[in-house]
XYZ file of C-alpha atoms in Angstrom:
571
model
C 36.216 -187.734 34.813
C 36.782 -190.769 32.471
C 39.094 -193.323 33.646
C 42.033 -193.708 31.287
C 43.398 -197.055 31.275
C 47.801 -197.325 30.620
C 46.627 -201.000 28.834
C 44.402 -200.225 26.065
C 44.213 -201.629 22.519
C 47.371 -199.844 21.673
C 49.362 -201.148 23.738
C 48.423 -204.876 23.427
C 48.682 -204.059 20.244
C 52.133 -203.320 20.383
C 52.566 -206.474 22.708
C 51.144 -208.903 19.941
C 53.754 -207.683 17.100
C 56.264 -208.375 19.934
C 55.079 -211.612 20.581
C 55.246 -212.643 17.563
C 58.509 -211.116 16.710
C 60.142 -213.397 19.313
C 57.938 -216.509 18.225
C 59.548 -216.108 14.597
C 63.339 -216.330 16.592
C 62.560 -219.336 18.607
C 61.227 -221.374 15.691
C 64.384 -223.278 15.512
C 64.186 -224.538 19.070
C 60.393 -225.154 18.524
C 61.130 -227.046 15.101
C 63.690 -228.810 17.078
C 62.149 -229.868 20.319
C 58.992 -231.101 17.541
C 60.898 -233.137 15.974
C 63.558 -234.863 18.564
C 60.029 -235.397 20.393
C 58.950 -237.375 17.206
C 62.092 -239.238 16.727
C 61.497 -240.412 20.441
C 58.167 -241.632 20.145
C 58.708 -243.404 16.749
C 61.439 -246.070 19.341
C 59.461 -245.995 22.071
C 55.931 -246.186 20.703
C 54.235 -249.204 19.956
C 52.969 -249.743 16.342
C 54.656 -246.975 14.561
C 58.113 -247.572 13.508
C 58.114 -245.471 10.547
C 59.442 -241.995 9.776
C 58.279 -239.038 8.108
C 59.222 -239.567 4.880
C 57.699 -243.718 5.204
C 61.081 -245.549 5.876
C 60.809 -248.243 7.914
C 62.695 -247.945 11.437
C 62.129 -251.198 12.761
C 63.842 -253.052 14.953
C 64.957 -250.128 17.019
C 67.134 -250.702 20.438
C 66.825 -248.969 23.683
C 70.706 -247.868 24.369
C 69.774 -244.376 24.416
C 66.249 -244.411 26.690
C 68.576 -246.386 29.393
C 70.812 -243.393 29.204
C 68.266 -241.454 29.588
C 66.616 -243.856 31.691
C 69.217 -243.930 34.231
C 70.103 -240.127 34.500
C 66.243 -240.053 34.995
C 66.310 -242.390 38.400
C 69.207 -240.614 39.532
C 67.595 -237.586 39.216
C 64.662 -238.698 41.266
C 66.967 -239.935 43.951
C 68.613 -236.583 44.344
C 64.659 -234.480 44.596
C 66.041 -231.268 46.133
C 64.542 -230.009 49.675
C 65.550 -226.601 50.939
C 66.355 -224.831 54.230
C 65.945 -221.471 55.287
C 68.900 -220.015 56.782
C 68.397 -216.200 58.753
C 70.875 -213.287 57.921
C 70.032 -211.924 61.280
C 69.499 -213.511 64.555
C 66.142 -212.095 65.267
C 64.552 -214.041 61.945
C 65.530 -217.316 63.647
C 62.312 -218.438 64.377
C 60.377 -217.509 61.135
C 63.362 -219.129 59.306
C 62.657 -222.478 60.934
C 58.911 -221.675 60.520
C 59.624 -221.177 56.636
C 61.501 -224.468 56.829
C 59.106 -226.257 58.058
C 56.174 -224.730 55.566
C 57.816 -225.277 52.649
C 58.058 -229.047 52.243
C 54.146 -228.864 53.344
C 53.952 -226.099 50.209
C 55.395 -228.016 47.504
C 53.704 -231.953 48.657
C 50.233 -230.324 48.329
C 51.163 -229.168 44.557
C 52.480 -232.648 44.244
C 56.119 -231.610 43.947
C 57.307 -234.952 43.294
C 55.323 -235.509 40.246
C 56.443 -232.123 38.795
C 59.577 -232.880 39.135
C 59.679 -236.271 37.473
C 57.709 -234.277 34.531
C 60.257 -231.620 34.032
C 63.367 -233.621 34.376
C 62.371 -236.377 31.265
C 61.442 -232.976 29.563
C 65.367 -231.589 30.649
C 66.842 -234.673 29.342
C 65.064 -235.020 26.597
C 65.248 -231.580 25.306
C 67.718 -229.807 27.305
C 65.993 -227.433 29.509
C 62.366 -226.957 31.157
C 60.495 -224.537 32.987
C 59.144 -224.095 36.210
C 56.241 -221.622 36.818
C 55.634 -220.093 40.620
C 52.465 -218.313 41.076
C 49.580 -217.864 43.588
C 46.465 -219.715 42.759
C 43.021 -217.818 44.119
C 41.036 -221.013 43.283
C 42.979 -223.412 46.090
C 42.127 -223.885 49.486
C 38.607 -223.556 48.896
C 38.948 -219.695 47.451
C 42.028 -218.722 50.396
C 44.488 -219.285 47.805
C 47.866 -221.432 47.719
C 51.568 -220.906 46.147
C 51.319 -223.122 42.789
C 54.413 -224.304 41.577
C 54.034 -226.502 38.325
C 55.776 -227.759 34.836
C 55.698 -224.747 32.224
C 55.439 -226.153 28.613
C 58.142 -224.052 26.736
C 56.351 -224.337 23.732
C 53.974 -221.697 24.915
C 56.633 -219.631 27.158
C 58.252 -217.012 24.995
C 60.742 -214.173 25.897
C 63.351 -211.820 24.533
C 65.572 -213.278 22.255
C 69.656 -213.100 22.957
C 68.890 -213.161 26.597
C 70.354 -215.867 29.029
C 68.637 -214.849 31.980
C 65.207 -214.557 31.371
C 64.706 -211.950 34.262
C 66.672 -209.738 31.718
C 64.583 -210.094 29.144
C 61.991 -206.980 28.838
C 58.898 -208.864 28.969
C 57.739 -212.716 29.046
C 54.624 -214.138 27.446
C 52.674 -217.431 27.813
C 49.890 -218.363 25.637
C 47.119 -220.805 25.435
C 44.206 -222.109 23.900
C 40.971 -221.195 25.458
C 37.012 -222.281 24.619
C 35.587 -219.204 23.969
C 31.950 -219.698 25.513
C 33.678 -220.798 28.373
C 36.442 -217.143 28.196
C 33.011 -215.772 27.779
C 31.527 -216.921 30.929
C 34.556 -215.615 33.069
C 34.993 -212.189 31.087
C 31.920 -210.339 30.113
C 33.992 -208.529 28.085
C 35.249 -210.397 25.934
C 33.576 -210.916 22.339
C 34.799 -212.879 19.610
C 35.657 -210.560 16.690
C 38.459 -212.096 14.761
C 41.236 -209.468 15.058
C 45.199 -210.084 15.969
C 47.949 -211.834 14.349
C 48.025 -215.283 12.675
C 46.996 -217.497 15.392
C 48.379 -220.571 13.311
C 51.935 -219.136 14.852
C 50.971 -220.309 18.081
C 48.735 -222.792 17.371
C 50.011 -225.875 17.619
C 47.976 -228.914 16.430
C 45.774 -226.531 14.794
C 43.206 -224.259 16.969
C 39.028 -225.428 16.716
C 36.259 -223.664 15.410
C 35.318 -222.763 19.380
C 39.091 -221.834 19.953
C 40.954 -218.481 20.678
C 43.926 -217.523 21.386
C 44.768 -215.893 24.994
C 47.889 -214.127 26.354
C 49.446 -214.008 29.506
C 51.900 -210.999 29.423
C 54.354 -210.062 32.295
C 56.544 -207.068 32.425
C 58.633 -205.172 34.922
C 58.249 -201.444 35.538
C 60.581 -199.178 37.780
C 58.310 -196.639 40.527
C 59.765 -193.887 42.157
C 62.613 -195.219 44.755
C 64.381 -197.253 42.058
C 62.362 -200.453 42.742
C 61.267 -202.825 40.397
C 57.231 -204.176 40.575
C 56.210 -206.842 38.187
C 52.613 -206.511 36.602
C 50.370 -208.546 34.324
C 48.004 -208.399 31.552
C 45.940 -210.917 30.001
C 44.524 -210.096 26.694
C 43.122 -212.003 23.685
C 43.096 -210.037 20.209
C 43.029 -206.688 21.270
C 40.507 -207.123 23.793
C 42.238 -206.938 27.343
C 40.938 -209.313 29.792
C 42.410 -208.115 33.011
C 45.446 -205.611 33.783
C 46.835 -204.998 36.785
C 48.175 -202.060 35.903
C 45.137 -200.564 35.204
C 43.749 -201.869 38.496
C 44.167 -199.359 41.834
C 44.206 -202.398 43.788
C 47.789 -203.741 41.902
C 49.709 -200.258 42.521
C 52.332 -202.347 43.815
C 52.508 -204.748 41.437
C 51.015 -207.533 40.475
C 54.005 -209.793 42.407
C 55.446 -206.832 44.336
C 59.124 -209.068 44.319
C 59.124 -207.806 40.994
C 60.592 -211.236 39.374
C 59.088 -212.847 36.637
C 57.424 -216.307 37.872
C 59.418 -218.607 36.018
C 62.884 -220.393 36.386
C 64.421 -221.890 33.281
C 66.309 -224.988 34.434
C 69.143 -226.112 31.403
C 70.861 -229.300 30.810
C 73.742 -228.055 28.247
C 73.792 -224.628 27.977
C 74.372 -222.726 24.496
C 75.913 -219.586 24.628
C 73.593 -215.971 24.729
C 70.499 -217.912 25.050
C 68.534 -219.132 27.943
C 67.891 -222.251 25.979
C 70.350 -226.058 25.787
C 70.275 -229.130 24.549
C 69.951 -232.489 25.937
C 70.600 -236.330 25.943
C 68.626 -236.776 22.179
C 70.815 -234.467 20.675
C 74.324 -235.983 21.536
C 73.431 -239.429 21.173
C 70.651 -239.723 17.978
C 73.193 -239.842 15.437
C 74.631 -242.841 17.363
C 71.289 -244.717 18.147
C 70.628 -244.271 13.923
C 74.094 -246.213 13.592
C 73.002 -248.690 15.721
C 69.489 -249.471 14.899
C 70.516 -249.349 11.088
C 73.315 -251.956 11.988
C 70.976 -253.649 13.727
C 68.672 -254.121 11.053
C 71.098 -254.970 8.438
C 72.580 -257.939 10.948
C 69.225 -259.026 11.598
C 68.298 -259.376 7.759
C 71.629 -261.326 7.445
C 70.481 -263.556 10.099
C 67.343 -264.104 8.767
C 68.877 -264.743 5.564
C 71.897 -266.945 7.249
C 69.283 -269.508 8.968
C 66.757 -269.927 6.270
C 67.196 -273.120 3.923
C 66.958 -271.756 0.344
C 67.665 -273.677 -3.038
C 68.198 -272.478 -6.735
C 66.224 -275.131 -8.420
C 65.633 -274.817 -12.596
C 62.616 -274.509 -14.582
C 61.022 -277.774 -14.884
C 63.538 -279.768 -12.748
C 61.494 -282.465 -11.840
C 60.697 -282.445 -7.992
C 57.021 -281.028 -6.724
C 57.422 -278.170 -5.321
C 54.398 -278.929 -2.755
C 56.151 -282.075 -1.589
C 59.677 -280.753 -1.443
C 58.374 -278.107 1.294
C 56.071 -280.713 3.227
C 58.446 -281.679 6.415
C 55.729 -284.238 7.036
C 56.948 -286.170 3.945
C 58.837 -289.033 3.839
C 59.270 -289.895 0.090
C 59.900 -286.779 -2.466
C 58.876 -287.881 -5.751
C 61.562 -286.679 -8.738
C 61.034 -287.234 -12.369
C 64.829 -287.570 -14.059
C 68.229 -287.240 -12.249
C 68.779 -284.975 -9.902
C 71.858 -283.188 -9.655
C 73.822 -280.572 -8.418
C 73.210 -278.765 -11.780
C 69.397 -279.055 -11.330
C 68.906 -278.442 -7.080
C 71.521 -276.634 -5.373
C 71.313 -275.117 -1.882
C 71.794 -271.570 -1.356
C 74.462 -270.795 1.168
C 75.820 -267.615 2.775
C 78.469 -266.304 3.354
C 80.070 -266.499 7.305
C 80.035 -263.123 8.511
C 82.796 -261.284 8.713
C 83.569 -260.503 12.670
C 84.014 -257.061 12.332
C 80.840 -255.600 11.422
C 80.012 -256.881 14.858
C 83.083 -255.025 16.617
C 81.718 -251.885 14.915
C 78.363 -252.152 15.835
C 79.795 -252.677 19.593
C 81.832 -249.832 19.213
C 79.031 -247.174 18.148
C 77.438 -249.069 21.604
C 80.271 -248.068 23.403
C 80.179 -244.563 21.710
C 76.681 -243.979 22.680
C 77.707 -245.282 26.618
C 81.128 -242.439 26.440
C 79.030 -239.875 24.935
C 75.915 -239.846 27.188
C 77.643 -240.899 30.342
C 75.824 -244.090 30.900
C 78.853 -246.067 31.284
C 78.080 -250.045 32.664
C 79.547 -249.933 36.144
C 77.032 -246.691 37.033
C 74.421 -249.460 36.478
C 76.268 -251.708 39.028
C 77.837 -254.360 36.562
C 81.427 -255.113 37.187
C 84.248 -254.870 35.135
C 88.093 -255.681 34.900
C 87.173 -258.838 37.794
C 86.223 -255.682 40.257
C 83.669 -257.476 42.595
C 83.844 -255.637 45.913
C 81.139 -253.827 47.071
C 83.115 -250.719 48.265
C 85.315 -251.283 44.616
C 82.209 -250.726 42.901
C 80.626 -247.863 45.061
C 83.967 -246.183 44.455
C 83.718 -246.752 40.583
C 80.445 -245.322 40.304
C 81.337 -242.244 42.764
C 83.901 -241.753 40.366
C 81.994 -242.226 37.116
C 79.052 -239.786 38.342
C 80.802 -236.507 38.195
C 78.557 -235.696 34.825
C 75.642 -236.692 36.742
C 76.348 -234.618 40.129
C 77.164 -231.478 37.513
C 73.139 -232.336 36.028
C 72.351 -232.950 39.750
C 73.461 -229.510 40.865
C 72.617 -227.125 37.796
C 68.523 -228.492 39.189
C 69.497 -227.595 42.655
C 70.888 -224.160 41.551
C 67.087 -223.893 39.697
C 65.688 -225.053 42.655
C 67.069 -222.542 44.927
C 65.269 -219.833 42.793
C 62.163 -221.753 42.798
C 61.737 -221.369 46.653
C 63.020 -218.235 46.698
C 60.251 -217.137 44.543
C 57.927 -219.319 47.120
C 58.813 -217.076 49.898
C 58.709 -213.778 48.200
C 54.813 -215.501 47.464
C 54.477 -216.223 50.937
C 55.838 -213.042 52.134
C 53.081 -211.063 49.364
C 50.221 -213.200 50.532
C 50.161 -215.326 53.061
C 48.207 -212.984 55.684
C 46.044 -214.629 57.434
C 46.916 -217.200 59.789
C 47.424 -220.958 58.207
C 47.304 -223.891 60.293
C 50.147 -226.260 58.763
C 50.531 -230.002 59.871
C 54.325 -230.919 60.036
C 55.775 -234.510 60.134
C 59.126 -235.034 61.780
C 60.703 -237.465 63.612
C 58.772 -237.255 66.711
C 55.223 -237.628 65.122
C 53.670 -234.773 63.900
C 52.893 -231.466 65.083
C 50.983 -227.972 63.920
C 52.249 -225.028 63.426
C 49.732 -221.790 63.334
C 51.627 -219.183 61.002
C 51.078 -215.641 59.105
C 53.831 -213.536 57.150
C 53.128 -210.873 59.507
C 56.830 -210.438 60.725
C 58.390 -211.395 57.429
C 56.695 -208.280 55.369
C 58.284 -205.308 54.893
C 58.025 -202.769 58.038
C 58.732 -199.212 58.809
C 60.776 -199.098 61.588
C 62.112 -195.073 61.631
C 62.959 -192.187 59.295
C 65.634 -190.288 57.875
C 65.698 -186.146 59.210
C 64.411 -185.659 55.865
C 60.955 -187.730 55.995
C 62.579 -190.893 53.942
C 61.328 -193.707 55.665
C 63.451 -196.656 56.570
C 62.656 -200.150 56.025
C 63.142 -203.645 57.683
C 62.831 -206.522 55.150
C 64.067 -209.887 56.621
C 66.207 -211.580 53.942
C 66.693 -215.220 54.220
C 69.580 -217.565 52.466
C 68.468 -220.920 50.903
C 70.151 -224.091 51.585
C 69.282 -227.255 49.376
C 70.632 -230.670 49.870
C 68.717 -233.613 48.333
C 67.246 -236.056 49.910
C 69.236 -239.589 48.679
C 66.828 -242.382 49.022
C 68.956 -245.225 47.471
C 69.972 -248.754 49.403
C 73.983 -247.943 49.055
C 73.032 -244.249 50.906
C 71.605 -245.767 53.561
C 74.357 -248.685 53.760
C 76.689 -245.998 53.912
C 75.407 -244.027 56.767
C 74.760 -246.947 58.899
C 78.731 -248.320 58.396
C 79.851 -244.510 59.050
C 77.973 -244.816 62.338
C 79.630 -248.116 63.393
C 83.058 -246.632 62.847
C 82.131 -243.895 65.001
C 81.156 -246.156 68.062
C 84.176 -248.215 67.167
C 86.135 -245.241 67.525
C 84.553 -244.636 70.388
C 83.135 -240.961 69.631
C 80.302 -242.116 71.691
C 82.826 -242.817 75.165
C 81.148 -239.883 77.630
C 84.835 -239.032 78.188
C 85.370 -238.488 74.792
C 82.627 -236.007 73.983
C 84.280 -232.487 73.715
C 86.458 -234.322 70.911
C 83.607 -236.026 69.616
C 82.033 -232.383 69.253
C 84.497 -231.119 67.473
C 84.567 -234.335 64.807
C 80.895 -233.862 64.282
C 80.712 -230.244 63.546
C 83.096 -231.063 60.837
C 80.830 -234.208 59.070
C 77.460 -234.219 57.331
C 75.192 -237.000 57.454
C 71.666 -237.858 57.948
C 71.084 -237.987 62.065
C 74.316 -235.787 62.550
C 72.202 -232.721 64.276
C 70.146 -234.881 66.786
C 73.942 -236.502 67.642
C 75.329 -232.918 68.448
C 72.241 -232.212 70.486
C 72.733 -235.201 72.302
C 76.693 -234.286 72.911
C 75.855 -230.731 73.848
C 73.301 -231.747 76.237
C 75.849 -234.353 78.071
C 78.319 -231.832 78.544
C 75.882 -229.328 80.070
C 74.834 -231.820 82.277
C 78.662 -232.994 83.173
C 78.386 -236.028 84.803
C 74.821 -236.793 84.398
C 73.189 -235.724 87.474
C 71.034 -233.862 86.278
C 68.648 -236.524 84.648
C 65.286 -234.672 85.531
C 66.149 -233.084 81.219
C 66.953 -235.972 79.576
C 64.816 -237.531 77.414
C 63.230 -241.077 77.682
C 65.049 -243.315 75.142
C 61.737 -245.120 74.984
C 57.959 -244.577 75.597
C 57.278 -245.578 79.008
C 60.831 -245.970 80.073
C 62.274 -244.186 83.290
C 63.963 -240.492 82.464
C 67.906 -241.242 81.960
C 70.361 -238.978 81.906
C 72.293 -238.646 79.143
C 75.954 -239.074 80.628
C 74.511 -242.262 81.818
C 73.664 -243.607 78.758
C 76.073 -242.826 76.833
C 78.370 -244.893 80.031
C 76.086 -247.754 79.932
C 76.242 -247.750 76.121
C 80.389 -247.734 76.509
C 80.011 -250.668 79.272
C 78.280 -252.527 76.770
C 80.937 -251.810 74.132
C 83.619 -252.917 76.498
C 82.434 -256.319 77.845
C 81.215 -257.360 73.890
C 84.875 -256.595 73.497
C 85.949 -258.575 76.454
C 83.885 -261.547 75.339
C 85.415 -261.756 71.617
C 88.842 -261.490 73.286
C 87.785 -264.757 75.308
């Protein structure tokens, strides 16, 4: 019996008019993105300082790449990190495992660089995308979890949708040699057929070029649960279909979400789409390099030496413009009437104020006011003044800071639901922490779905661990650090760290948050186990090669300390 395949020509067919339905709706954020992209380039890039219709731009200042300059480095100091946090008590220990996996995960895709990527795209333009999928071709053919910059350009979905897991399918195209789609489909063959490829083709498509399609869509199977399968196609020639593949009858990603997160700056309303930093502060940066032009011609004009002279006045022109000369040789008188200097004008003080204003504009309107950059203001000099300032200034930032954490927490999530589909053969992982490093031997063998009974009427039941994401980010700056340390002091100066105060000091520290905290805790749960230190064959050597300590005694010998330093200041 013939094999009928659900993905034929008809149906990618049908998927190509679709396509380019939706590619016709998004042509104002395309146009858009194009040209703010263009506008950037022409103040940033070297050598080409003129626009498109040959107007010359130059000089052009950099108020608005600080902004988004700044909101870039803060960005970077805030890269996200998550936790895994167990719903039930017996996922504990694949929770911690999944913690400890996924930092390893995301620094072999080089996370870090990703991230920078998408956030100057964010700020620029007002959202990105982030794309989670599992490679085949990493690891040497094992496969890896691939989590990388989407170009939005090329990602299209349904239109009037702000969640794009609503929208009823989600496309990504590309350009592809075709000898080279040749070699890795045998079935493809160049005939010509589809839509306009000059829709999609941006910068124009070579004479070797053809279009190819990525298509994702979501189907419901009996049981109410949603699979997610794929089809890559290129004319009406299908490539691969997982639908029409036995071995995908669970989906091609059985979690059934589409493998991209949309991450937005400022949101616009029934659309999954923003806008960023280039569209609230270009109109200001025009005012300002215009200004800035126009002062700079008056300058040039103020501080040039210029003379109206008349025809046939009498001086030689050569000599009168030779510096070197001593003598200027005049035929006639020579008067006011005949040579007169050109002078200008004193300019008038407030086209300066307004250029300074549209400054300050641009500052108010982006949120890049001067004290987030450290300078002072209104004689505030102290250090803590300052850090207060800027804490209080940042609240735009934190809101950017936490819409990328709330994009980040469905970024992992789809990394476990990857892990949970694929990882099934044991993976050595290599994890750094404090104490060195150490490996960790793991499989998703307890984290996949299992049977464990059935209803009277045959319906099996199902265990599915389910685990809760916790992101915090990972500060790196001086000030952070500063600020730790001093919150430390005051603790020993409070003396949290007195062995007879450590049932209080408990109690304070399950109530703060700060880097060190946990391995604090530990140390103040272990001391009051132990009472009164006696039992010092558990404690932990402070240093390598030093005798075992107890904790309690420690902790007194650290207060003994404390109280004869005190002593000796007294004296």
């Amino acid at each position: 019996m013939e094999e009928v395949n659900v993905i034929d020509k008809a149906a990618v067919r049908a998927a190509m008019e679709e396509l380019t339905a939706w590619r016709r709706e998004r042509e104002g954020f395309n146009a858009r993105t194009r040209d703010e992209e263009n506008w950037y380039r022409m103040r940033v890039a070297p050598k080409n300082h003129r626009n498109s219709e040959g107007e010359d731009i130059a000089p052009t200042s950099a108020w608005l790449f600080n902004a988004l300059m700044q909101k870039h480095a803060d960005l970077m100091e805030n890269i996200p990190s998550a936790v895994c946090l167990p719903r039930e008590p017996g996922d504990e220990e694949d929770a911690a495992a999944l913690s400890a996996i996924l930092p390893v995960i995301l620094e072999r895709g080089d996370f870090s660089d990703a991230y920078s990527e998408n956030m100057w795209y964010k700020l620029k333009h007002g959202v990105c995308g982030w794309g989670v999928f599992f490679n085949t071709a990493l690891e040497n053919g094992l496969g890896d979890i691939d989590v990388r910059p989407v170009d939005l350009m090329k990602l299209y979905w349904q239109p009037g949708v702000s969640d794009i897991q609503h929208s009823s399918s989600v496309y990504v195209v590309e350009r592809r040699d075709a000898a080279e789609l040749a070699r890795e489909y045998p079935q493809f063959k160049r005939t010509g057929e589809g839509t306009d490829l000059s829709l999609f083709a941006y910068g124009g498509l070579g004479s070797d070029d053809v279009l190819v399609v990525d298509w994702y869509y979501k189907k419901q199977v009996p049981g109410g649960r949603t699979i997610l399968h794929y089809c890559k196609f290129t004319g009406e020639t299908v490539l691969f279909s997982s639908e029409n593949d036995p071995a995908y009858a669970a989906g091609f990603y059985e979690h059934g979400q589409y493998p991209f997160v949309l991450d937005v700056l400022y949101p616009l309303a029934h659309t999954c789409l923003g806008f960023g930093v280039i569209a609230v502060g270009r109109d200001s940066q025009g005012y300002i390099d215009r200004m800035d032009r126009n002062l700079m011609e008056y300058m040039d004009w103020a501080t040039r030496v210029r003379y109206f002279c008349k025809t046939n006045t009498g001086v030689d022109e050569a000599q009168f413009v030779d510096l070197g000369r001593r003598i200027v040789e005049v035929e006639g008188d020579l008067g006011e009437e005949r040579l007169r200097q050109i002078t200008v004008e004193k300019l008038d003080p407030i086209w300066l104020e307004l250029k300074n204003a549209k400054v300050r504009e641009l500052k108010e309107t982006t949120a890049n006011r001067d004290v987030l950059q450290g300078s002072a203001d209104s004689g505030v000099r102290a250090a803590a003044a300052i850090a207060a300032l800027q804490e209080a200034g940042n609240k735009s930032m934190r809101d950017i800071v936490a819409a990328s954490h709330r994009a980040f927490v469905r970024v992992v999530r789809l990394i476990v639901e990857c892990v949970r589909q694929f990882y099934d053969e044991n993976r050595c992982f290599r994890i750094l922490g404090e104490d060195g490093s150490r490996y960790l031997e793991w499989s998703n063998e307890r984290i996949k779905e299992q049977i464990t009974g059935s209803l009277p009427d045959g319906t099996p039941l199902s265990r599915r661990p389910i685990f809760d994401i916790d992101v915090r980010s990972e500060r790196q700056d001086p000030y952070t650090r500063y600020s730790y340390n001093e919150t430390l002091k005051e603790l020993y100066k409070m003396g949290v760290f007195d062995p007879e105060n450590a049932a209080a000091a408990k109690i304070l520290l399950d109530g703060m948050d700060f880097p060190g905290v946990d391995r604090i805790r530990q140390r103040i749960e272990r001391y009051l186990r132990e009472g009164d230190g006696t039992h010092t064959a558990t404690a932990a050597p402070e240093t390598e090669g030093a005798p075992a300590v107890g904790v309690a005694a420690a902790m007194k010998g650290a207060w003994r300390m404390r109280e004869a330093a005190e002593s000796r200041s007294a004296v």
